[in-house]
Tab-separated table of C-alpha atoms and ligand atoms in Angstrom:
chain	number	residue	atom	x	y	z
A	1	MET	CA	10.620	-28.341	14.719
A	2	THR	CA	7.900	-26.070	13.235
A	3	GLN	CA	9.417	-22.939	11.870
A	4	ARG	CA	7.830	-19.907	13.394
A	5	CYS	CA	7.026	-16.592	11.566
A	6	ARG	CA	6.983	-13.335	13.751
A	7	ILE	CA	4.462	-10.867	12.388
A	8	GLY	CA	3.683	-7.537	13.862
A	9	LEU	CA	-0.029	-6.614	14.194
A	10	ILE	CA	-1.188	-3.056	14.496
A	11	ASN	CA	-4.995	-2.640	14.380
A	12	GLY	CA	-4.961	1.153	13.960
A	13	ASP	CA	-8.200	3.320	13.968
A	14	GLY	CA	-11.659	3.248	12.531
A	15	ILE	CA	-12.360	0.081	10.852
A	16	GLY	CA	-8.908	-1.202	11.617
A	17	PRO	CA	-9.950	-3.234	14.737
A	18	GLU	CA	-12.516	-4.949	12.474
A	19	VAL	CA	-10.585	-5.761	9.326
A	20	VAL	CA	-7.016	-6.294	10.692
A	21	PRO	CA	-7.874	-9.121	12.996
A	22	ALA	CA	-9.870	-10.709	10.195
A	23	ALA	CA	-6.766	-10.648	8.016
A	24	ALA	CA	-4.549	-12.033	10.866
A	25	ARG	CA	-6.937	-14.886	11.419
A	26	ILE	CA	-6.767	-15.767	7.715
A	27	VAL	CA	-2.923	-15.433	7.517
A	28	ASP	CA	-2.797	-17.685	10.661
A	29	VAL	CA	-4.896	-20.388	9.202
A	30	ALA	CA	-3.050	-20.385	5.740
A	31	LEU	CA	0.335	-20.548	7.414
A	32	THR	CA	-0.611	-23.162	9.948
A	33	ARG	CA	-1.980	-25.313	6.976
A	34	THR	CA	1.596	-25.045	5.346
A	35	GLY	CA	3.031	-26.399	8.636
A	36	ARG	CA	4.253	-23.116	9.997
A	37	SER	CA	3.335	-21.453	13.281
A	38	VAL	CA	2.870	-17.630	13.778
A	39	GLU	CA	3.918	-15.439	16.610
A	40	TRP	CA	1.797	-12.354	16.451
A	41	ILE	CA	3.254	-9.305	18.027
A	42	PRO	CA	0.372	-6.828	18.817
A	43	LEU	CA	1.397	-3.235	18.858
A	44	ASP	CA	-0.511	0.013	19.134
A	45	ILE	CA	-0.697	3.206	17.250
A	46	GLY	CA	-3.407	5.883	16.959
A	47	ARG	CA	-6.297	6.250	19.355
A	48	ALA	CA	-5.465	3.121	21.275
A	49	ALA	CA	-1.902	4.317	21.818
A	50	ILE	CA	-3.104	7.874	22.798
A	51	GLU	CA	-5.340	6.322	25.377
A	52	SER	CA	-2.744	3.935	26.754
A	53	VAL	CA	0.546	5.867	26.658
A	54	GLY	CA	-0.474	9.342	25.577
A	55	GLU	CA	1.233	9.268	22.150
A	56	ALA	CA	-0.188	8.430	18.672
A	57	ILE	CA	2.969	6.682	17.622
A	58	PRO	CA	4.825	5.370	20.789
A	59	GLU	CA	8.551	4.715	20.700
A	60	GLN	CA	7.949	1.250	22.086
A	61	THR	CA	5.930	0.371	18.971
A	62	LEU	CA	8.768	1.703	16.709
A	63	SER	CA	11.520	-0.158	18.575
A	64	ALA	CA	9.386	-3.454	18.521
A	65	LEU	CA	9.090	-3.055	14.731
A	66	ASP	CA	13.062	-2.704	14.552
A	67	ASP	CA	13.166	-6.422	15.421
A	68	LEU	CA	10.557	-7.415	12.852
A	69	ASP	CA	10.801	-8.127	9.088
A	70	MET	CA	7.109	-7.965	8.327
A	71	TRP	CA	3.982	-6.468	9.930
A	72	ILE	CA	0.351	-5.571	9.213
A	73	LEU	CA	-0.642	-1.962	9.726
A	74	GLY	CA	-4.240	-0.877	10.032
A	75	PRO	CA	-5.448	2.517	8.899
A	76	HIS	CA	-5.112	5.641	11.048
A	77	ASP	CA	-7.630	8.446	11.437
A	78	SER	CA	-5.197	11.169	12.412
A	79	ALA	CA	-7.583	13.934	11.444
A	80	GLY	CA	-9.803	12.669	14.304
A	81	TYR	CA	-7.219	12.787	16.942
A	82	PRO	CA	-7.285	15.499	19.768
A	83	PRO	CA	-5.579	18.670	18.491
A	84	GLU	CA	-2.359	18.225	20.395
A	85	HIS	CA	-1.848	14.899	18.595
A	86	ARG	CA	-2.409	16.356	15.175
A	87	THR	CA	0.595	18.470	14.795
A	88	GLY	CA	3.290	16.055	13.477
A	89	LEU	CA	3.466	13.371	10.803
A	90	THR	CA	0.715	10.812	10.714
A	91	PRO	CA	1.560	7.388	12.343
A	92	GLY	CA	1.801	5.813	8.820
A	93	ALA	CA	4.199	8.460	7.614
A	94	VAL	CA	6.406	8.162	10.751
A	95	ILE	CA	6.650	4.374	10.173
A	96	ARG	CA	7.329	4.708	6.538
A	97	LYS	CA	10.015	7.313	7.147
A	98	ARG	CA	11.727	5.555	10.075
A	99	PHE	CA	12.049	2.278	8.251
A	100	ASP	CA	12.661	3.858	4.760
A	101	LEU	CA	9.697	1.956	3.318
A	102	TYR	CA	10.292	3.604	-0.133
A	103	ALA	CA	8.249	1.458	-2.338
A	104	ASN	CA	4.421	1.443	-2.229
A	105	ILE	CA	3.174	-1.310	-4.485
A	106	ARG	CA	-0.581	-0.928	-5.174
A	107	PRO	CA	-2.266	-3.343	-7.510
A	108	ALA	CA	-5.742	-2.659	-8.949
A	109	VAL	CA	-7.188	-6.009	-10.106
A	110	ALA	CA	-10.833	-6.785	-10.631
A	111	TYR	CA	-11.912	-10.069	-9.041
A	112	PRO	CA	-14.079	-12.216	-11.300
A	113	GLY	CA	-17.794	-11.923	-10.556
A	114	VAL	CA	-17.363	-8.735	-8.624
A	115	PRO	CA	-19.190	-5.721	-10.020
A	116	ALA	CA	-16.607	-3.240	-11.379
A	117	LEU	CA	-16.583	-0.274	-13.655
A	118	SER	CA	-13.347	-1.771	-15.254
A	119	PRO	CA	-13.724	-5.625	-14.923
A	120	GLN	CA	-10.585	-6.204	-17.035
A	121	MET	CA	-8.349	-4.013	-14.981
A	122	ASP	CA	-5.036	-5.583	-13.925
A	123	LEU	CA	-2.376	-2.999	-13.207
A	124	ILE	CA	0.100	-2.167	-10.468
A	125	ILE	CA	0.952	1.332	-9.356
A	126	VAL	CA	4.473	1.584	-7.998
A	127	ARG	CA	4.363	4.722	-5.972
A	128	GLU	CA	7.552	6.418	-4.570
A	129	ASN	CA	6.936	6.771	-0.916
A	130	SER	CA	9.729	8.735	0.609
A	131	GLU	CA	9.726	12.207	-0.843
A	132	GLY	CA	7.844	13.838	-3.797
A	133	LEU	CA	5.046	16.429	-3.534
A	134	TYR	CA	4.032	15.090	-0.023
A	135	ALA	CA	5.614	18.021	1.656
A	136	ASP	CA	4.849	16.790	5.249
A	137	ARG	CA	7.309	14.092	5.065
A	138	ASN	CA	9.990	14.921	2.435
A	139	MET	CA	12.509	16.678	4.721
A	140	ALA	CA	15.183	15.187	7.042
A	141	ARG	CA	14.029	17.593	9.709
A	142	GLY	CA	10.852	19.738	10.006
A	143	THR	CA	8.323	19.874	7.282
A	144	GLY	CA	8.320	21.105	3.700
A	145	GLU	CA	5.102	22.901	4.296
A	146	PHE	CA	5.213	26.395	5.915
A	147	MET	CA	3.326	29.568	6.418
A	148	PRO	CA	5.290	32.849	6.208
A	149	THR	CA	2.109	34.840	7.086
A	150	PRO	CA	-1.319	33.474	8.225
A	151	ASP	CA	-2.612	34.075	4.637
A	152	VAL	CA	0.182	32.454	2.652
A	153	ALA	CA	1.037	28.697	2.628
A	154	LEU	CA	3.885	27.099	0.754
A	155	ALA	CA	4.832	23.510	0.028
A	156	VAL	CA	8.165	22.136	-1.252
A	157	GLY	CA	8.251	19.188	-3.499
A	158	VAL	CA	11.451	16.983	-3.503
A	159	ILE	CA	12.568	14.655	-6.185
A	160	THR	CA	16.053	13.171	-5.950
A	161	ARG	CA	17.979	10.975	-8.398
A	162	ALA	CA	18.754	8.377	-5.752
A	163	ALA	CA	15.102	7.909	-4.633
A	164	THR	CA	13.847	7.896	-8.272
A	165	GLU	CA	16.451	5.292	-9.326
A	166	ARG	CA	15.449	2.795	-6.601
A	167	ILE	CA	11.745	3.118	-7.346
A	168	ALA	CA	12.312	2.934	-11.065
A	169	LEU	CA	14.266	-0.321	-10.476
A	170	SER	CA	11.336	-1.739	-8.501
A	171	ALA	CA	8.944	-0.837	-11.293
A	172	PHE	CA	11.046	-2.381	-14.171
A	173	GLU	CA	11.845	-5.490	-12.067
A	174	LEU	CA	8.197	-5.983	-11.416
A	175	ALA	CA	7.333	-5.361	-15.136
A	176	MET	CA	9.733	-8.183	-15.962
A	177	THR	CA	7.502	-10.626	-14.076
A	178	ARG	CA	4.352	-9.362	-15.774
A	179	ARG	CA	3.361	-8.045	-19.248
A	180	ARG	CA	6.518	-5.923	-19.576
A	181	GLN	CA	5.126	-2.505	-19.946
A	182	VAL	CA	5.887	0.481	-17.694
A	183	THR	CA	4.050	3.795	-17.807
A	184	ILE	CA	5.990	6.761	-16.335
A	185	VAL	CA	3.524	9.259	-14.822
A	186	HIS	CA	4.687	12.832	-14.287
A	187	LYS	CA	3.703	16.422	-14.926
A	188	ALA	CA	6.931	17.550	-16.569
A	189	ASN	CA	5.178	20.149	-18.767
A	190	VAL	CA	4.427	22.203	-15.587
A	191	LEU	CA	6.710	20.902	-12.761
A	192	MET	CA	9.563	20.726	-15.231
A	193	MET	CA	12.583	20.347	-12.822
A	194	THR	CA	10.989	18.097	-10.140
A	195	THR	CA	8.757	15.720	-12.048
A	196	GLY	CA	10.981	16.306	-15.068
A	197	LEU	CA	13.872	14.787	-13.077
A	198	PHE	CA	11.607	11.931	-12.095
A	199	ARG	CA	10.719	11.186	-15.718
A	200	ASP	CA	14.404	11.437	-16.925
A	201	VAL	CA	15.679	9.070	-14.288
A	202	CYS	CA	12.999	6.607	-14.902
A	203	ARG	CA	13.870	6.695	-18.613
A	204	GLU	CA	17.466	6.218	-17.851
A	205	ILE	CA	16.758	3.074	-15.717
A	206	GLY	CA	14.346	1.880	-18.434
A	207	GLN	CA	17.289	1.687	-20.931
A	208	ARG	CA	18.586	-1.212	-18.826
A	209	TYR	CA	15.387	-3.104	-19.635
A	210	PRO	CA	15.144	-3.228	-23.496
A	211	GLN	CA	12.493	-5.862	-23.222
A	212	VAL	CA	10.117	-3.541	-21.372
A	213	GLN	CA	7.934	-1.207	-23.509
A	214	ILE	CA	7.977	2.309	-21.890
A	215	THR	CA	5.141	4.861	-22.308
A	216	GLU	CA	4.665	8.211	-20.487
A	217	GLN	CA	1.486	10.113	-19.377
A	218	HIS	CA	0.904	13.422	-17.677
A	219	VAL	CA	-0.817	12.729	-14.400
A	220	ASP	CA	-4.094	14.475	-15.368
A	221	ALA	CA	-4.343	12.627	-18.699
A	222	MET	CA	-3.457	9.444	-16.824
A	223	ALA	CA	-6.650	9.970	-14.708
A	224	ALA	CA	-8.656	10.020	-17.778
A	225	HIS	CA	-6.945	7.128	-19.484
A	226	LEU	CA	-7.519	4.972	-16.316
A	227	VAL	CA	-11.272	5.499	-16.637
A	228	ARG	CA	-11.406	4.980	-20.380
A	229	ARG	CA	-8.786	2.215	-20.916
A	230	GLY	CA	-7.357	1.209	-17.539
A	231	HIS	CA	-7.124	-2.390	-18.619
A	232	GLU	CA	-4.333	-1.454	-21.077
A	233	PHE	CA	-1.899	-0.521	-18.397
A	234	ASP	CA	0.511	-2.951	-16.714
A	235	VAL	CA	3.074	-1.225	-14.369
A	236	VAL	CA	2.593	2.556	-13.622
A	237	VAL	CA	5.493	4.302	-11.805
A	238	THR	CA	5.007	7.702	-10.215
A	239	GLU	CA	5.782	9.997	-7.300
A	240	ASN	CA	4.247	10.000	-3.938
A	241	LEU	CA	1.131	12.284	-4.257
A	242	PHE	CA	0.188	11.323	-7.760
A	243	GLY	CA	0.542	7.630	-6.865
A	244	ASP	CA	-1.690	8.035	-3.835
A	245	ILE	CA	-4.472	9.622	-5.947
A	246	LEU	CA	-4.233	7.433	-8.994
A	247	SER	CA	-4.215	4.193	-6.914
A	248	ASP	CA	-7.588	5.140	-5.196
A	249	LEU	CA	-9.021	5.848	-8.577
A	250	ALA	CA	-7.798	2.566	-10.075
A	251	ALA	CA	-8.877	0.687	-7.045
A	252	GLU	CA	-12.409	1.955	-7.252
A	253	LEU	CA	-12.437	1.233	-10.956
A	254	ALA	CA	-11.435	-2.287	-10.286
A	255	GLY	CA	-14.198	-2.900	-7.758
A	256	SER	CA	-13.874	-0.930	-4.535
A	257	LEU	CA	-11.318	1.034	-2.551
A	258	GLY	CA	-11.903	-1.441	0.301
A	259	SER	CA	-10.709	-4.299	-1.872
A	260	ALA	CA	-7.343	-2.640	-2.821
A	261	ALA	CA	-4.195	-4.212	-1.337
A	262	SER	CA	-0.864	-2.695	-0.906
A	263	VAL	CA	2.545	-3.139	0.599
A	264	ASN	CA	5.251	-0.687	1.583
A	265	SER	CA	8.761	-2.071	1.514
A	266	SER	CA	12.356	-1.127	2.105
A	267	ALA	CA	15.364	-3.253	1.118
A	268	ASP	CA	14.571	-5.718	3.823
A	269	LYS	CA	11.233	-4.942	5.586
A	270	VAL	CA	7.708	-5.154	4.437
A	271	MET	CA	4.523	-3.636	5.708
A	272	ALA	CA	1.042	-4.753	4.652
A	273	GLN	CA	-1.231	-1.705	4.593
A	274	ALA	CA	-4.403	-1.588	2.549
A	275	ALA	CA	-4.958	1.417	0.287
A	276	HIS	CA	-8.072	2.495	2.078
A	277	GLY	CA	-8.127	4.772	5.118
A	278	ALA	CA	-9.920	4.381	8.569
A	279	ALA	CA	-13.348	4.885	6.975
A	280	PRO	CA	-14.851	6.471	10.180
A	281	ASP	CA	-18.257	6.748	8.509
A	282	ILE	CA	-18.800	2.862	8.756
A	283	ALA	CA	-16.461	2.071	11.694
A	284	GLY	CA	-17.868	-0.148	14.499
A	285	GLN	CA	-20.589	-1.689	12.312
A	286	ASN	CA	-18.975	-4.891	11.163
A	287	ILE	CA	-19.732	-3.998	7.523
A	288	ALA	CA	-16.122	-2.974	6.314
A	289	ASN	CA	-14.652	-4.912	3.438
A	290	PRO	CA	-11.552	-6.807	4.706
A	291	VAL	CA	-10.445	-7.839	1.202
A	292	GLY	CA	-7.891	-5.032	0.903
A	293	ILE	CA	-6.106	-5.825	4.079
A	294	ILE	CA	-6.256	-9.628	3.425
A	295	GLY	CA	-4.671	-9.085	-0.077
A	296	SER	CA	-2.086	-6.708	1.573
A	297	ALA	CA	-1.138	-9.482	3.981
A	298	ALA	CA	-0.868	-12.013	1.118
A	299	MET	CA	1.391	-9.557	-0.783
A	300	MET	CA	3.493	-9.324	2.380
A	301	LEU	CA	4.067	-12.987	2.546
A	302	ASP	CA	4.880	-13.087	-1.192
A	303	TRP	CA	7.329	-10.226	-0.696
A	304	ARG	CA	9.195	-12.109	2.129
A	305	ALA	CA	8.993	-15.303	0.025
A	306	ASN	CA	10.821	-13.532	-2.901
A	307	ARG	CA	13.442	-12.029	-0.513
A	308	THR	CA	14.181	-15.123	1.518
A	309	GLY	CA	13.283	-18.093	-0.758
A	310	ASP	CA	10.774	-19.255	1.923
A	311	HIS	CA	8.482	-21.290	-0.240
A	312	ASP	CA	5.822	-21.859	2.495
A	313	LEU	CA	5.063	-18.124	2.521
A	314	ALA	CA	4.531	-18.009	-1.156
A	315	VAL	CA	2.218	-21.087	-0.920
A	316	ALA	CA	0.184	-19.444	1.920
A	317	ALA	CA	-0.054	-16.280	-0.069
A	318	THR	CA	-1.456	-18.006	-3.198
A	319	ARG	CA	-4.007	-20.009	-1.050
A	320	ILE	CA	-5.190	-16.816	0.613
A	321	ARG	CA	-5.729	-15.065	-2.714
A	322	ASP	CA	-7.461	-18.203	-4.086
A	323	ALA	CA	-9.719	-18.436	-1.122
A	324	VAL	CA	-10.702	-14.739	-1.312
A	325	GLY	CA	-11.388	-15.218	-5.086
A	326	SER	CA	-13.524	-18.287	-4.558
A	327	THR	CA	-15.527	-16.573	-1.700
A	328	LEU	CA	-16.193	-13.576	-3.888
A	329	SER	CA	-17.258	-15.703	-6.870
A	330	LYS	CA	-19.805	-17.379	-4.653
A	331	GLY	CA	-21.406	-14.029	-4.212
A	332	ILE	CA	-20.265	-13.577	-0.651
A	333	ALA	CA	-19.221	-10.027	-0.296
A	334	THR	CA	-19.609	-6.942	1.897
A	335	ARG	CA	-21.996	-4.073	1.152
A	336	ASP	CA	-19.548	-1.935	-0.776
A	337	LEU	CA	-19.429	-4.774	-3.357
A	338	ASP	CA	-23.219	-5.072	-3.431
A	339	GLY	CA	-23.158	-7.985	-1.149
A	340	GLN	CA	-24.744	-8.599	2.351
A	341	ALA	CA	-21.935	-10.311	4.293
A	342	THR	CA	-20.582	-8.740	7.435
A	343	THR	CA	-16.802	-8.343	7.922
A	344	THR	CA	-16.808	-11.417	10.139
A	345	GLU	CA	-19.081	-13.492	7.838
A	346	PHE	CA	-16.802	-12.770	4.924
A	347	ALA	CA	-13.681	-13.705	7.006
A	348	ASP	CA	-15.451	-16.979	8.101
A	349	ALA	CA	-16.165	-17.857	4.561
A	350	VAL	CA	-12.563	-17.275	3.512
A	351	VAL	CA	-11.367	-19.418	6.346
A	352	ALA	CA	-13.792	-22.123	5.235
A	353	ALA	CA	-12.392	-21.886	1.668
A	354	LEU	CA	-8.893	-22.208	2.964
B	401	ATP	P1	-6.995	8.229	3.853
B	401	ATP	O1	-6.660	9.582	3.525
B	401	ATP	O2	-6.627	7.938	5.315
B	401	ATP	O3	-6.575	7.145	2.878
B	401	ATP	P2	-9.639	8.705	2.881
B	401	ATP	O4	-10.034	10.021	3.310
B	401	ATP	O5	-9.121	8.435	1.577
B	401	ATP	O6	-8.635	8.097	3.941
B	401	ATP	P3	-11.177	6.359	3.429
B	401	ATP	O7	-11.278	6.230	4.911
B	401	ATP	O8	-10.399	5.396	2.654
B	401	ATP	O9	-10.917	7.879	3.107
B	401	ATP	O10	-12.687	6.229	2.956
B	401	ATP	C1	-13.197	6.667	1.678
B	401	ATP	C2	-14.592	6.054	1.480
B	401	ATP	O11	-14.341	4.686	1.164
B	401	ATP	C3	-15.489	6.103	2.601
B	401	ATP	O12	-16.853	6.275	2.194
B	401	ATP	C4	-15.388	4.768	3.216
B	401	ATP	O13	-16.530	4.326	3.895
B	401	ATP	C5	-15.056	3.842	2.069
B	401	ATP	N1	-14.185	2.724	2.422
B	401	ATP	C6	-12.889	2.788	2.760
B	401	ATP	N2	-12.366	1.572	3.105
B	401	ATP	C7	-13.487	0.731	3.168
B	401	ATP	C8	-13.605	-0.576	3.363
B	401	ATP	N3	-12.557	-1.393	3.774
B	401	ATP	N4	-14.793	-1.211	3.232
B	401	ATP	C9	-15.893	-0.411	2.759
B	401	ATP	N5	-15.914	0.823	2.502
B	401	ATP	C10	-14.595	1.443	2.638
């Protein structure tokens, strides 16, 4: 009997309903070609959920995710929701927190033939996703941002040994499968206790990996080094906010933010979520680049293959990446990559290449 994969599918806002179905179609074809069938579980967040059930992140979506091991999440445009839906955590943050998706893995790789400021770039940013300087989501209850008076705003950064140990382990394990270099990014000259603890715990975990070369950078210097010599970095481990900023920079240097893939994972669940946002400026025009979310979906399949030993998923992931690479190398690309293809034309070409 054909073994079935159950995958959650959340379109999200902005360009999400354009790029997420394109990625799902490609995953479907790739898995079907390896002899597997897919059961897609469509779920709502964001505007669609506000319109249908009056909440940006409905409980029924969260409880459906309880039963799934993997899903694709489109972007959310929470800044554009009606004011009463803008008070709490963003939908992405709620999902990451509920399922303890602590590791955000964001590669920045230049595709051959695609115009890029850093065509040799091939690095992975391993971003701690559960605490850090993102004060809106680093507390068990309430928020780490508060205003004692209307003219004073405070934010609390949180770094713990436990969360740093597990993200450092993810980074060093990943480095062992690559060029065996880890760069610890912090700002311990200023945020001495918080990012200093992050640096120290990463160093301690690094001692278990004598084969891995460790370097360190302050986050501001790292931004400059990425521009000047980004191709020299392999695995970069850092806290939540620094990782978010550096990964957008690295993605753009490697080609385009729209091409940047990423997954968020816990010990047993994985969520594909491209590095880009909802891009409301180009939504609804069928011109968004789907490469980021397609690559994220391929990473999701790889992640499950590594966890479960399910070889078919790894084969499908490799075929998807190869099909995207060969499509781009034929000059078929969306506008952000200086091409002329629409989102659907690009997806059609990837399906043909599969
Ligand atoms: P967020 O904070 O939710 O990540 P953001 O404020 O960083 O969002 P994005 O929505 O990612 O912003 O958009 C940043 C710029 O990149 C916009 O000009 C947008 O049009 C462009 N962009 C983002 N994603 C894509 C894509 N998939 N294809 C083409 N352009 C994109």
